[in-house]
PDB file of C-alpha atoms in Angstrom:
ATOM      1  CA  UNK F 191      34.695 -10.905 137.143  1.00  0.00           C
ATOM      2  CA  UNK F 192      32.701  -9.652 134.378  1.00  0.00           C
ATOM      3  CA  UNK F 193      33.838 -10.563 131.328  1.00  0.00           C
ATOM      4  CA  UNK F 194      31.470  -8.519 128.972  1.00  0.00           C
ATOM      5  CA  UNK F 195      32.677  -4.442 130.852  1.00  0.00           C
ATOM      6  CA  UNK F 196      35.862  -3.117 130.966  1.00  0.00           C
ATOM      7  CA  UNK F 197      36.731   0.467 131.468  1.00  0.00           C
ATOM      8  CA  UNK F 198      39.033   1.477 128.456  1.00  0.00           C
ATOM      9  CA  UNK F 199      41.896   2.932 129.512  1.00  0.00           C
ATOM     10  CA  UNK F 200      41.432   6.207 128.305  1.00  0.00           C
ATOM     11  CA  UNK F 201      38.053   6.521 130.187  1.00  0.00           C
ATOM     12  CA  UNK F 202      40.008   5.973 133.358  1.00  0.00           C
ATOM     13  CA  UNK F 203      43.193   8.081 132.578  1.00  0.00           C
ATOM     14  CA  UNK F 204      39.900  11.100 132.079  1.00  0.00           C
ATOM     15  CA  UNK F 205      38.629   9.923 134.834  1.00  0.00           C
ATOM     16  CA  UNK F 206      41.265   9.931 137.296  1.00  0.00           C
ATOM     17  CA  UNK F 207      41.474  13.170 136.491  1.00  0.00           C
ATOM     18  CA  UNK F 208      38.526  14.290 137.215  1.00  0.00           C
ATOM     19  CA  UNK F 209      38.367  12.663 141.287  1.00  0.00           C
ATOM     20  CA  UNK F 210      42.138  14.072 141.628  1.00  0.00           C
ATOM     21  CA  UNK F 211      40.801  17.404 140.393  1.00  0.00           C
ATOM     22  CA  UNK F 212      37.731  16.558 143.227  1.00  0.00           C
ATOM     23  CA  UNK F 213      40.089  15.894 146.284  1.00  0.00           C
ATOM     24  CA  UNK F 214      38.135  16.306 149.230  1.00  0.00           C
ATOM     25  CA  UNK F 215      36.340  19.478 148.297  1.00  0.00           C
ATOM     26  CA  UNK F 216      34.411  17.868 145.232  1.00  0.00           C
ATOM     27  CA  UNK F 217      35.283  20.538 142.852  1.00  0.00           C
ATOM     28  CA  UNK F 218      32.821  20.269 140.007  1.00  0.00           C
ATOM     29  CA  UNK F 219      33.630  19.607 136.505  1.00  0.00           C
ATOM     30  CA  UNK F 220      31.509  21.627 134.057  1.00  0.00           C
ATOM     31  CA  UNK F 221      32.462  18.560 131.108  1.00  0.00           C
ATOM     32  CA  UNK F 222      30.556  16.570 133.916  1.00  0.00           C
ATOM     33  CA  UNK F 223      27.345  19.031 135.002  1.00  0.00           C
ATOM     34  CA  UNK F 224      26.762  19.180 131.291  1.00  0.00           C
ATOM     35  CA  UNK F 225      26.129  15.320 130.260  1.00  0.00           C
ATOM     36  CA  UNK F 226      23.974  15.608 133.332  1.00  0.00           C
ATOM     37  CA  UNK F 227      22.083  18.371 132.240  1.00  0.00           C
ATOM     38  CA  UNK F 228      22.000  16.173 129.104  1.00  0.00           C
ATOM     39  CA  UNK F 229      20.989  12.740 129.733  1.00  0.00           C
ATOM     40  CA  UNK F 230      19.034  13.029 132.987  1.00  0.00           C
ATOM     41  CA  UNK F 231      15.612  13.135 131.381  1.00  0.00           C
ATOM     42  CA  UNK F 232      16.669   9.506 129.438  1.00  0.00           C
ATOM     43  CA  UNK F 233      18.268   7.654 132.548  1.00  0.00           C
ATOM     44  CA  UNK F 234      14.886   8.849 134.385  1.00  0.00           C
ATOM     45  CA  UNK F 235      12.994   6.726 132.471  1.00  0.00           C
ATOM     46  CA  UNK F 236      15.202   3.932 132.200  1.00  0.00           C
ATOM     47  CA  UNK F 237      14.814   4.130 136.203  1.00  0.00           C
ATOM     48  CA  UNK F 238      10.716   3.797 135.300  1.00  0.00           C
ATOM     49  CA  UNK F 239      11.308   1.403 132.895  1.00  0.00           C
ATOM     50  CA  UNK F 240      14.079  -1.169 134.656  1.00  0.00           C
ATOM     51  CA  UNK F 241      14.255  -0.098 138.349  1.00  0.00           C
ATOM     52  CA  UNK F 242      17.909   0.989 138.115  1.00  0.00           C
ATOM     53  CA  UNK F 243      18.186   3.913 139.528  1.00  0.00           C
ATOM     54  CA  UNK F 244      19.050   6.938 137.911  1.00  0.00           C
ATOM     55  CA  UNK F 245      22.001   8.090 139.736  1.00  0.00           C
ATOM     56  CA  UNK F 246      23.690   4.518 139.188  1.00  0.00           C
ATOM     57  CA  UNK F 247      23.327   5.670 135.536  1.00  0.00           C
ATOM     58  CA  UNK F 248      24.204   8.847 135.082  1.00  0.00           C
ATOM     59  CA  UNK F 249      27.264   8.084 136.975  1.00  0.00           C
ATOM     60  CA  UNK F 250      28.217   5.520 135.183  1.00  0.00           C
ATOM     61  CA  UNK F 251      27.749   6.597 132.308  1.00  0.00           C
ATOM     62  CA  UNK F 252      29.507   9.427 132.877  1.00  0.00           C
ATOM     63  CA  UNK F 253      32.522   7.046 134.462  1.00  0.00           C
ATOM     64  CA  UNK F 254      33.180   4.733 131.764  1.00  0.00           C
ATOM     65  CA  UNK F 255      31.869   7.425 128.961  1.00  0.00           C
ATOM     66  CA  UNK F 256      34.584  10.210 130.730  1.00  0.00           C
ATOM     67  CA  UNK F 257      31.317  12.353 130.697  1.00  0.00           C
ATOM     68  CA  UNK F 258      30.389  11.390 126.799  1.00  0.00           C
ATOM     69  CA  UNK F 259      34.497  12.074 125.888  1.00  0.00           C
ATOM     70  CA  UNK F 260      35.953   9.165 125.271  1.00  0.00           C
ATOM     71  CA  UNK F 261      36.406   7.606 121.696  1.00  0.00           C
ATOM     72  CA  UNK F 262      34.040   5.365 121.978  1.00  0.00           C
ATOM     73  CA  UNK F 263      31.579   7.214 122.963  1.00  0.00           C
ATOM     74  CA  UNK F 264      32.063  10.199 120.209  1.00  0.00           C
ATOM     75  CA  UNK F 265      32.000   7.551 117.504  1.00  0.00           C
ATOM     76  CA  UNK F 266      30.026   4.940 118.647  1.00  0.00           C
ATOM     77  CA  UNK F 267      27.225   6.026 121.286  1.00  0.00           C
ATOM     78  CA  UNK F 268      28.484   3.842 123.413  1.00  0.00           C
ATOM     79  CA  UNK F 269      28.004   5.658 127.059  1.00  0.00           C
ATOM     80  CA  UNK F 270      29.188   2.259 129.030  1.00  0.00           C
ATOM     81  CA  UNK F 271      31.996   0.621 127.555  1.00  0.00           C
ATOM     82  CA  UNK F 272      30.244  -3.002 126.208  1.00  0.00           C
ATOM     83  CA  UNK F 273      31.876  -5.089 124.504  1.00  0.00           C
ATOM     84  CA  UNK F 274      30.589  -7.292 121.809  1.00  0.00           C
ATOM     85  CA  UNK F 275      30.682 -10.679 122.058  1.00  0.00           C
ATOM     86  CA  UNK F 276      28.632 -13.432 120.611  1.00  0.00           C
ATOM     87  CA  UNK F 277      25.221 -12.725 120.869  1.00  0.00           C
ATOM     88  CA  UNK F 278      26.171  -9.420 119.868  1.00  0.00           C
ATOM     89  CA  UNK F 279      24.796  -8.566 116.327  1.00  0.00           C
ATOM     90  CA  UNK F 280      24.259  -5.229 115.796  1.00  0.00           C
ATOM     91  CA  UNK F 281      27.239  -2.387 114.730  1.00  0.00           C
ATOM     92  CA  UNK F 282      30.791  -2.472 116.133  1.00  0.00           C
ATOM     93  CA  UNK F 283      34.214  -1.109 116.229  1.00  0.00           C
ATOM     94  CA  UNK F 284      37.366  -1.950 117.701  1.00  0.00           C
ATOM     95  CA  UNK F 285      39.209  -0.500 120.437  1.00  0.00           C
ATOM     96  CA  UNK F 286      42.470  -1.235 122.669  1.00  0.00           C
ATOM     97  CA  UNK F 287      41.626  -2.079 125.894  1.00  0.00           C
ATOM     98  CA  UNK F 288      42.796  -4.838 127.680  1.00  0.00           C
ATOM     99  CA  UNK F 289      44.178  -6.496 124.636  1.00  0.00           C
ATOM    100  CA  UNK F 290      44.450  -5.592 121.027  1.00  0.00           C
ATOM    101  CA  UNK F 291      41.767  -4.289 118.485  1.00  0.00           C
ATOM    102  CA  UNK F 292      38.671  -5.630 120.943  1.00  0.00           C
ATOM    103  CA  UNK F 293      35.223  -5.482 119.406  1.00  0.00           C
ATOM    104  CA  UNK F 294      33.028  -2.937 121.409  1.00  0.00           C
ATOM    105  CA  UNK F 295      29.246  -2.430 120.252  1.00  0.00           C
ATOM    106  CA  UNK F 296      27.949   0.754 118.726  1.00  0.00           C
ATOM    107  CA  UNK F 297      24.440   2.576 118.528  1.00  0.00           C
ATOM    108  CA  UNK F 298      22.579   4.175 116.174  1.00  0.00           C
ATOM    109  CA  UNK F 299      22.039   6.380 119.362  1.00  0.00           C
ATOM    110  CA  UNK F 300      22.878   7.082 123.145  1.00  0.00           C
ATOM    111  CA  UNK F 301      19.430   6.096 123.861  1.00  0.00           C
ATOM    112  CA  UNK F 302      20.204   2.965 121.763  1.00  0.00           C
ATOM    113  CA  UNK F 303      23.393   2.326 124.494  1.00  0.00           C
ATOM    114  CA  UNK F 304      21.190   3.470 127.838  1.00  0.00           C
ATOM    115  CA  UNK F 305      19.216   0.688 127.111  1.00  0.00           C
ATOM    116  CA  UNK F 306      21.068  -2.132 126.316  1.00  0.00           C
ATOM    117  CA  UNK F 307      23.233  -1.456 129.055  1.00  0.00           C
ATOM    118  CA  UNK F 308      20.019  -1.403 131.449  1.00  0.00           C
ATOM    119  CA  UNK F 309      19.075  -4.569 129.635  1.00  0.00           C
ATOM    120  CA  UNK F 310      22.760  -5.961 130.667  1.00  0.00           C
ATOM    121  CA  UNK F 311      21.958  -5.271 133.970  1.00  0.00           C
ATOM    122  CA  UNK F 312      18.309  -6.714 134.190  1.00  0.00           C
ATOM    123  CA  UNK F 313      18.882  -9.848 132.128  1.00  0.00           C
ATOM    124  CA  UNK F 314      22.104 -11.250 133.649  1.00  0.00           C
ATOM    125  CA  UNK F 315      22.606 -13.313 136.362  1.00  0.00           C
ATOM    126  CA  UNK F 316      25.468 -11.466 137.757  1.00  0.00           C
ATOM    127  CA  UNK F 317      23.577  -8.754 138.995  1.00  0.00           C
ATOM    128  CA  UNK F 318      19.811 -10.036 139.734  1.00  0.00           C
ATOM    129  CA  UNK F 319      20.687  -9.203 143.733  1.00  0.00           C
ATOM    130  CA  UNK F 320      21.351  -5.872 143.071  1.00  0.00           C
ATOM    131  CA  UNK F 321      17.170  -5.617 141.789  1.00  0.00           C
ATOM    132  CA  UNK F 322      15.724  -6.250 146.075  1.00  0.00           C
ATOM    133  CA  UNK F 323      18.040  -3.440 147.144  1.00  0.00           C
ATOM    134  CA  UNK F 324      16.025  -0.242 147.896  1.00  0.00           C
ATOM    135  CA  UNK F 325      15.630   2.066 144.355  1.00  0.00           C
ATOM    136  CA  UNK F 326      17.154   5.063 146.168  1.00  0.00           C
ATOM    137  CA  UNK F 327      20.136   2.930 148.161  1.00  0.00           C
ATOM    138  CA  UNK F 328      22.106   4.418 144.899  1.00  0.00           C
ATOM    139  CA  UNK F 329      25.687   3.007 147.915  1.00  0.00           C
ATOM    140  CA  UNK F 330      24.523  -0.457 147.822  1.00  0.00           C
ATOM    141  CA  UNK F 331      23.358  -0.538 143.615  1.00  0.00           C
ATOM    142  CA  UNK F 332      27.450   1.613 143.858  1.00  0.00           C
ATOM    143  CA  UNK F 333      29.321  -1.046 145.679  1.00  0.00           C
ATOM    144  CA  UNK F 334      26.837  -3.917 144.529  1.00  0.00           C
ATOM    145  CA  UNK F 335      28.122  -4.000 141.259  1.00  0.00           C
ATOM    146  CA  UNK F 336      31.913  -3.586 141.609  1.00  0.00           C
ATOM    147  CA  UNK F 337      31.366  -6.963 143.604  1.00  0.00           C
ATOM    148  CA  UNK F 338      28.484  -8.347 140.893  1.00  0.00           C
ATOM    149  CA  UNK F 339      32.280  -8.120 138.473  1.00  0.00           C
ATOM    150  CA  UNK F 340      31.235  -5.278 136.938  1.00  0.00           C
ATOM    151  CA  UNK F 341      34.785  -3.561 136.592  1.00  0.00           C
ATOM    152  CA  UNK F 342      37.818  -5.004 137.822  1.00  0.00           C
ATOM    153  CA  UNK F 343      39.038  -1.568 139.209  1.00  0.00           C
ATOM    154  CA  UNK F 344      38.746  -2.057 143.237  1.00  0.00           C
ATOM    155  CA  UNK F 345      37.684   1.215 143.853  1.00  0.00           C
ATOM    156  CA  UNK F 346      34.664   1.571 141.565  1.00  0.00           C
ATOM    157  CA  UNK F 347      32.036   1.453 143.705  1.00  0.00           C
ATOM    158  CA  UNK F 348      33.588   4.419 145.953  1.00  0.00           C
ATOM    159  CA  UNK F 349      33.774   6.489 142.960  1.00  0.00           C
ATOM    160  CA  UNK F 350      30.624   6.144 141.696  1.00  0.00           C
ATOM    161  CA  UNK F 351      29.496   7.353 144.630  1.00  0.00           C
ATOM    162  CA  UNK F 352      31.660   9.548 145.059  1.00  0.00           C
ATOM    163  CA  UNK F 353      30.509  11.243 141.772  1.00  0.00           C
ATOM    164  CA  UNK F 354      26.738  10.733 142.811  1.00  0.00           C
ATOM    165  CA  UNK F 355      27.336  12.806 146.009  1.00  0.00           C
ATOM    166  CA  UNK F 356      29.265  15.404 144.501  1.00  0.00           C
ATOM    167  CA  UNK F 357      26.595  15.818 142.146  1.00  0.00           C
ATOM    168  CA  UNK F 358      23.984  15.032 143.851  1.00  0.00           C
ATOM    169  CA  UNK F 359      22.584  12.800 141.172  1.00  0.00           C
ATOM    170  CA  UNK F 360      20.281  10.972 144.678  1.00  0.00           C
ATOM    171  CA  UNK F 361      17.930  13.687 143.726  1.00  0.00           C
ATOM    172  CA  UNK F 362      16.982  12.487 140.277  1.00  0.00           C
ATOM    173  CA  UNK F 363      16.343   8.728 141.967  1.00  0.00           C
ATOM    174  CA  UNK F 364      12.867  10.343 143.263  1.00  0.00           C
ATOM    175  CA  UNK F 365      12.171  12.363 140.211  1.00  0.00           C
ATOM    176  CA  UNK F 366       9.161  11.316 138.306  1.00  0.00           C
ATOM    177  CA  UNK F 367       8.248  11.259 134.717  1.00  0.00           C
ATOM    178  CA  UNK F 368       5.369  13.935 133.646  1.00  0.00           C
ATOM    179  CA  UNK F 369       3.461  13.356 130.172  1.00  0.00           C
ATOM    180  CA  UNK F 370       5.261  15.306 127.965  1.00  0.00           C
ATOM    181  CA  UNK F 371       3.529  18.119 125.571  1.00  0.00           C
ATOM    182  CA  UNK F 372       4.073  18.098 121.833  1.00  0.00           C
ATOM    183  CA  UNK F 373       3.676  21.926 122.090  1.00  0.00           C
ATOM    184  CA  UNK F 374       7.295  21.904 124.304  1.00  0.00           C
ATOM    185  CA  UNK F 375       9.816  19.388 124.095  1.00  0.00           C
ATOM    186  CA  UNK F 376      10.983  18.925 127.695  1.00  0.00           C
ATOM    187  CA  UNK F 377       9.652  21.211 129.364  1.00  0.00           C
ATOM    188  CA  UNK F 378       7.578  19.400 131.620  1.00  0.00           C
ATOM    189  CA  UNK F 379       9.499  16.071 131.132  1.00  0.00           C
ATOM    190  CA  UNK F 380      10.607  15.722 134.144  1.00  0.00           C
ATOM    191  CA  UNK F 381       9.718  17.052 138.410  1.00  0.00           C
ATOM    192  CA  UNK F 382      12.546  16.711 140.892  1.00  0.00           C
ATOM    193  CA  UNK F 383      12.072  16.734 144.234  1.00  0.00           C
ATOM    194  CA  UNK F 384      15.111  18.442 144.884  1.00  0.00           C
ATOM    195  CA  UNK F 385      17.329  19.592 147.751  1.00  0.00           C
ATOM    196  CA  UNK F 386      16.047  22.779 149.343  1.00  0.00           C
ATOM    197  CA  UNK F 387      12.812  22.877 147.562  1.00  0.00           C
ATOM    198  CA  UNK F 388      10.685  23.912 149.934  1.00  0.00           C
ATOM    199  CA  UNK F 389       7.715  21.904 149.045  1.00  0.00           C
ATOM    200  CA  UNK F 390       5.031  24.368 149.752  1.00  0.00           C
ATOM    201  CA  UNK F 391       3.901  24.711 146.005  1.00  0.00           C
ATOM    202  CA  UNK F 392       0.101  24.721 146.029  1.00  0.00           C
ATOM    203  CA  UNK F 393      -0.206  21.915 143.194  1.00  0.00           C
ATOM    204  CA  UNK F 394       3.070  20.319 144.839  1.00  0.00           C
ATOM    205  CA  UNK F 395       1.350  16.627 144.530  1.00  0.00           C
ATOM    206  CA  UNK F 396       0.302  15.377 141.005  1.00  0.00           C
ATOM    207  CA  UNK F 397       0.396  18.717 139.627  1.00  0.00           C
ATOM    208  CA  UNK F 398      -0.070  19.201 135.706  1.00  0.00           C
ATOM    209  CA  UNK F 399       0.196  22.464 133.854  1.00  0.00           C
ATOM    210  CA  UNK F 400      -1.057  22.897 130.285  1.00  0.00           C
ATOM    211  CA  UNK F 401       0.704  24.728 127.420  1.00  0.00           C
ATOM    212  CA  UNK F 402      -1.741  27.121 125.271  1.00  0.00           C
ATOM    213  CA  UNK F 403      -0.470  29.551 122.777  1.00  0.00           C
ATOM    214  CA  UNK F 404      -1.875  32.811 120.865  1.00  0.00           C
ATOM    215  CA  UNK F 405      -0.332  34.935 118.626  1.00  0.00           C
ATOM    216  CA  UNK F 406       2.375  31.743 117.743  1.00  0.00           C
ATOM    217  CA  UNK F 407       3.705  32.017 121.356  1.00  0.00           C
ATOM    218  CA  UNK F 408       3.247  29.669 124.229  1.00  0.00           C
ATOM    219  CA  UNK F 409       1.593  29.942 127.800  1.00  0.00           C
ATOM    220  CA  UNK F 410       0.614  28.585 130.603  1.00  0.00           C
ATOM    221  CA  UNK F 411      -2.354  29.823 132.947  1.00  0.00           C
ATOM    222  CA  UNK F 412      -1.573  30.645 136.611  1.00  0.00           C
ATOM    223  CA  UNK F 413      -3.645  28.050 138.998  1.00  0.00           C
ATOM    224  CA  UNK F 414      -5.029  29.097 142.587  1.00  0.00           C
ATOM    225  CA  UNK F 415      -1.961  31.407 145.012  1.00  0.00           C
ATOM    226  CA  UNK F 416       0.963  30.846 141.747  1.00  0.00           C
ATOM    227  CA  UNK F 417       3.972  33.064 142.090  1.00  0.00           C
ATOM    228  CA  UNK F 418       6.064  33.643 139.281  1.00  0.00           C
ATOM    229  CA  UNK F 419       8.987  32.144 141.878  1.00  0.00           C
ATOM    230  CA  UNK F 420       7.035  28.337 141.216  1.00  0.00           C
ATOM    231  CA  UNK F 421       6.932  29.100 138.006  1.00  0.00           C
ATOM    232  CA  UNK F 422      10.362  29.251 137.093  1.00  0.00           C
ATOM    233  CA  UNK F 423      10.450  26.235 139.222  1.00  0.00           C
ATOM    234  CA  UNK F 424       8.245  24.409 137.537  1.00  0.00           C
ATOM    235  CA  UNK F 425       9.334  25.096 134.750  1.00  0.00           C
ATOM    236  CA  UNK F 426      13.088  25.310 134.665  1.00  0.00           C
ATOM    237  CA  UNK F 427      13.492  28.025 133.436  1.00  0.00           C
ATOM    238  CA  UNK F 428      15.265  31.397 135.167  1.00  0.00           C
ATOM    239  CA  UNK F 429      13.356  33.864 137.184  1.00  0.00           C
ATOM    240  CA  UNK F 430      15.272  36.586 135.599  1.00  0.00           C
ATOM    241  CA  UNK F 431      13.894  35.354 131.604  1.00  0.00           C
ATOM    242  CA  UNK F 432      10.266  34.819 132.885  1.00  0.00           C
ATOM    243  CA  UNK F 433       9.646  38.007 134.470  1.00  0.00           C
ATOM    244  CA  UNK F 434      11.021  39.717 131.247  1.00  0.00           C
ATOM    245  CA  UNK F 435       9.206  37.997 128.996  1.00  0.00           C
ATOM    246  CA  UNK F 436       6.167  38.682 130.753  1.00  0.00           C
ATOM    247  CA  UNK F 437       6.788  42.416 130.994  1.00  0.00           C
ATOM    248  CA  UNK F 438       6.973  41.821 135.075  1.00  0.00           C
ATOM    249  CA  UNK F 439       8.766  42.097 138.385  1.00  0.00           C
ATOM    250  CA  UNK F 440       8.688  39.120 140.320  1.00  0.00           C
ATOM    251  CA  UNK F 441       6.068  41.351 143.180  1.00  0.00           C
ATOM    252  CA  UNK F 442       3.705  41.478 140.526  1.00  0.00           C
ATOM    253  CA  UNK F 443       0.972  38.631 142.208  1.00  0.00           C
ATOM    254  CA  UNK F 444      -0.346  36.341 139.959  1.00  0.00           C
ATOM    255  CA  UNK F 445      -4.557  35.539 139.769  1.00  0.00           C
ATOM    256  CA  UNK F 446      -5.932  32.303 138.960  1.00  0.00           C
ATOM    257  CA  UNK F 447      -6.708  32.043 134.807  1.00  0.00           C
ATOM    258  CA  UNK F 448      -3.872  34.887 134.442  1.00  0.00           C
ATOM    259  CA  UNK F 449      -1.552  34.485 131.054  1.00  0.00           C
ATOM    260  CA  UNK F 450       2.123  33.535 131.977  1.00  0.00           C
ATOM    261  CA  UNK F 451       4.741  33.341 128.518  1.00  0.00           C
ATOM    262  CA  UNK F 452       7.524  30.880 128.199  1.00  0.00           C
ATOM    263  CA  UNK F 453       8.373  32.835 125.349  1.00  0.00           C
ATOM    264  CA  UNK F 454       9.185  36.523 124.114  1.00  0.00           C
ATOM    265  CA  UNK F 455       6.022  37.930 123.125  1.00  0.00           C
ATOM    266  CA  UNK F 456       5.757  38.861 119.880  1.00  0.00           C
ATOM    267  CA  UNK F 457       5.683  43.201 118.479  1.00  0.00           C
ATOM    268  CA  UNK F 458       1.891  43.263 117.695  1.00  0.00           C
ATOM    269  CA  UNK F 459      -1.425  40.890 118.424  1.00  0.00           C
ATOM    270  CA  UNK F 460      -1.643  38.646 115.398  1.00  0.00           C
ATOM    271  CA  UNK F 461      -3.584  39.928 112.169  1.00  0.00           C
ATOM    272  CA  UNK F 462      -5.870  37.437 113.131  1.00  0.00           C
ATOM    273  CA  UNK F 463      -6.798  40.148 116.203  1.00  0.00           C
ATOM    274  CA  UNK F 464      -9.102  43.031 115.538  1.00  0.00           C
ATOM    275  CA  UNK F 465      -6.504  45.534 115.040  1.00  0.00           C
ATOM    276  CA  UNK F 466      -8.619  47.203 117.933  1.00  0.00           C
ATOM    277  CA  UNK F 467      -8.798  46.857 121.763  1.00  0.00           C
ATOM    278  CA  UNK F 468     -11.595  48.489 123.429  1.00  0.00           C
ATOM    279  CA  UNK F 469     -10.992  48.642 127.007  1.00  0.00           C
ATOM    280  CA  UNK F 470     -13.099  47.110 129.601  1.00  0.00           C
ATOM    281  CA  UNK F 471     -13.339  47.521 133.560  1.00  0.00           C
ATOM    282  CA  UNK F 472     -10.481  46.250 135.444  1.00  0.00           C
ATOM    283  CA  UNK F 473      -7.654  46.016 132.581  1.00  0.00           C
ATOM    284  CA  UNK F 474      -4.480  47.718 132.448  1.00  0.00           C
ATOM    285  CA  UNK F 475      -2.222  48.235 129.670  1.00  0.00           C
ATOM    286  CA  UNK F 476       0.225  44.958 131.431  1.00  0.00           C
ATOM    287  CA  UNK F 477      -2.800  42.983 131.299  1.00  0.00           C
ATOM    288  CA  UNK F 478      -4.128  44.021 127.706  1.00  0.00           C
ATOM    289  CA  UNK F 479      -0.444  43.232 126.128  1.00  0.00           C
ATOM    290  CA  UNK F 480      -0.850  39.329 128.311  1.00  0.00           C
ATOM    291  CA  UNK F 481      -4.126  39.024 126.286  1.00  0.00           C
ATOM    292  CA  UNK F 482      -2.633  39.362 122.793  1.00  0.00           C
ATOM    293  CA  UNK F 483       1.054  37.843 123.637  1.00  0.00           C
ATOM    294  CA  UNK F 484       2.238  41.466 122.318  1.00  0.00           C
ATOM    295  CA  UNK F 485       5.063  43.482 124.367  1.00  0.00           C
ATOM    296  CA  UNK F 486       4.132  46.222 126.776  1.00  0.00           C
ATOM    297  CA  UNK F 487       6.820  48.773 125.465  1.00  0.00           C
ATOM    298  CA  UNK F 488       4.968  48.284 121.631  1.00  0.00           C
ATOM    299  CA  UNK F 489       1.237  49.153 123.110  1.00  0.00           C
ATOM    300  CA  UNK F 490       2.745  51.977 124.474  1.00  0.00           C
ATOM    301  CA  UNK F 491       5.196  53.434 120.761  1.00  0.00           C
ATOM    302  CA  UNK F 492       1.357  51.994 118.449  1.00  0.00           C
ATOM    303  CA  UNK F 493      -0.601  54.320 120.690  1.00  0.00           C
ATOM    304  CA  UNK F 494       1.925  56.740 120.946  1.00  0.00           C
ATOM    305  CA  UNK F 495       0.749  57.400 124.971  1.00  0.00           C
ATOM    306  CA  UNK F 496       3.227  58.498 127.236  1.00  0.00           C
ATOM    307  CA  UNK F 497       4.128  56.124 131.077  1.00  0.00           C
ATOM    308  CA  UNK F 498       1.483  58.326 132.860  1.00  0.00           C
ATOM    309  CA  UNK F 499      -1.646  56.875 131.020  1.00  0.00           C
ATOM    310  CA  UNK F 500      -3.834  55.248 132.776  1.00  0.00           C
ATOM    311  CA  UNK F 501      -7.066  53.478 130.464  1.00  0.00           C
ATOM    312  CA  UNK F 502     -10.442  54.225 131.497  1.00  0.00           C
ATOM    313  CA  UNK F 503     -13.576  51.101 129.862  1.00  0.00           C
ATOM    314  CA  UNK F 504     -14.363  52.232 126.589  1.00  0.00           C
ATOM    315  CA  UNK F 505     -11.167  54.036 125.550  1.00  0.00           C
ATOM    316  CA  UNK F 506      -9.717  52.630 122.051  1.00  0.00           C
ATOM    317  CA  UNK F 507      -6.064  51.250 121.410  1.00  0.00           C
ATOM    318  CA  UNK F 508      -4.473  49.768 119.017  1.00  0.00           C
ATOM    319  CA  UNK F 509      -2.593  46.337 119.098  1.00  0.00           C
ATOM    320  CA  UNK F 510      -1.489  45.506 115.492  1.00  0.00           C
ATOM    321  CA  UNK F 511      -0.901  47.819 112.243  1.00  0.00           C
TER     322      UNK F 511
END
């Protein structure tokens, strides 16, 4: 048995309740789903650096910290129940576990806890055999952790597998980290080959979307054969919200280079723009509103025009006051 880590009684009681609630129907806990959404990117980063399956990292974090609600997690950012021991020189807190007032490590952030957990597995001889397993073999890792003495609970491996399969955490083992843009945090941080996705994205392999800005609003440009559905999938944004931001419907065909806004458009064009727009051949009121990052209804109101109006080349339209 590995003496470094054991489940706290509070964590155990919480997770026991979760699994009793799940039963064979695999009912999902909102607390578990919120935890996964919050830390999935962090888990994938750890997988990339330390070769530990993201599914295993998330499942252990959920189980050990009671989805972030345990005392150790709340007060010490300790999501994996790691005890102090002689080599620890960082923060510490005391908590009743197998004995009274046992010493547990504390961290400045949850990220530090995740990294320490990865190092704990990667640098100890107890777990060296696990790193010979396929990164997608979550069952091998789950039962291997139990056999290597990670926890005294004889059903520990089965509980990890249950969590992974209930919440489809295995999909994060196939995730790829996409280079972060400094413009919008996290929006392109991760791409997942999720179950049910047909993979027919026109740029499904090694895709990149560059984030641009106009009128202090972020947008991307449509690629060849792009659709709003593809863009909603890529950006993890609801299709309904994406369409609302762009004053359109899912039936609207996109052309390469069309602007698709990732935030609500402004009431008017930027003051830096010429207040008068001269309509060019092929332009519509919608395309003009997309050009300036302004709401379509604002063009109607600002120019006091009716729904029946169709712009003609040479017409002039106000785009801001």
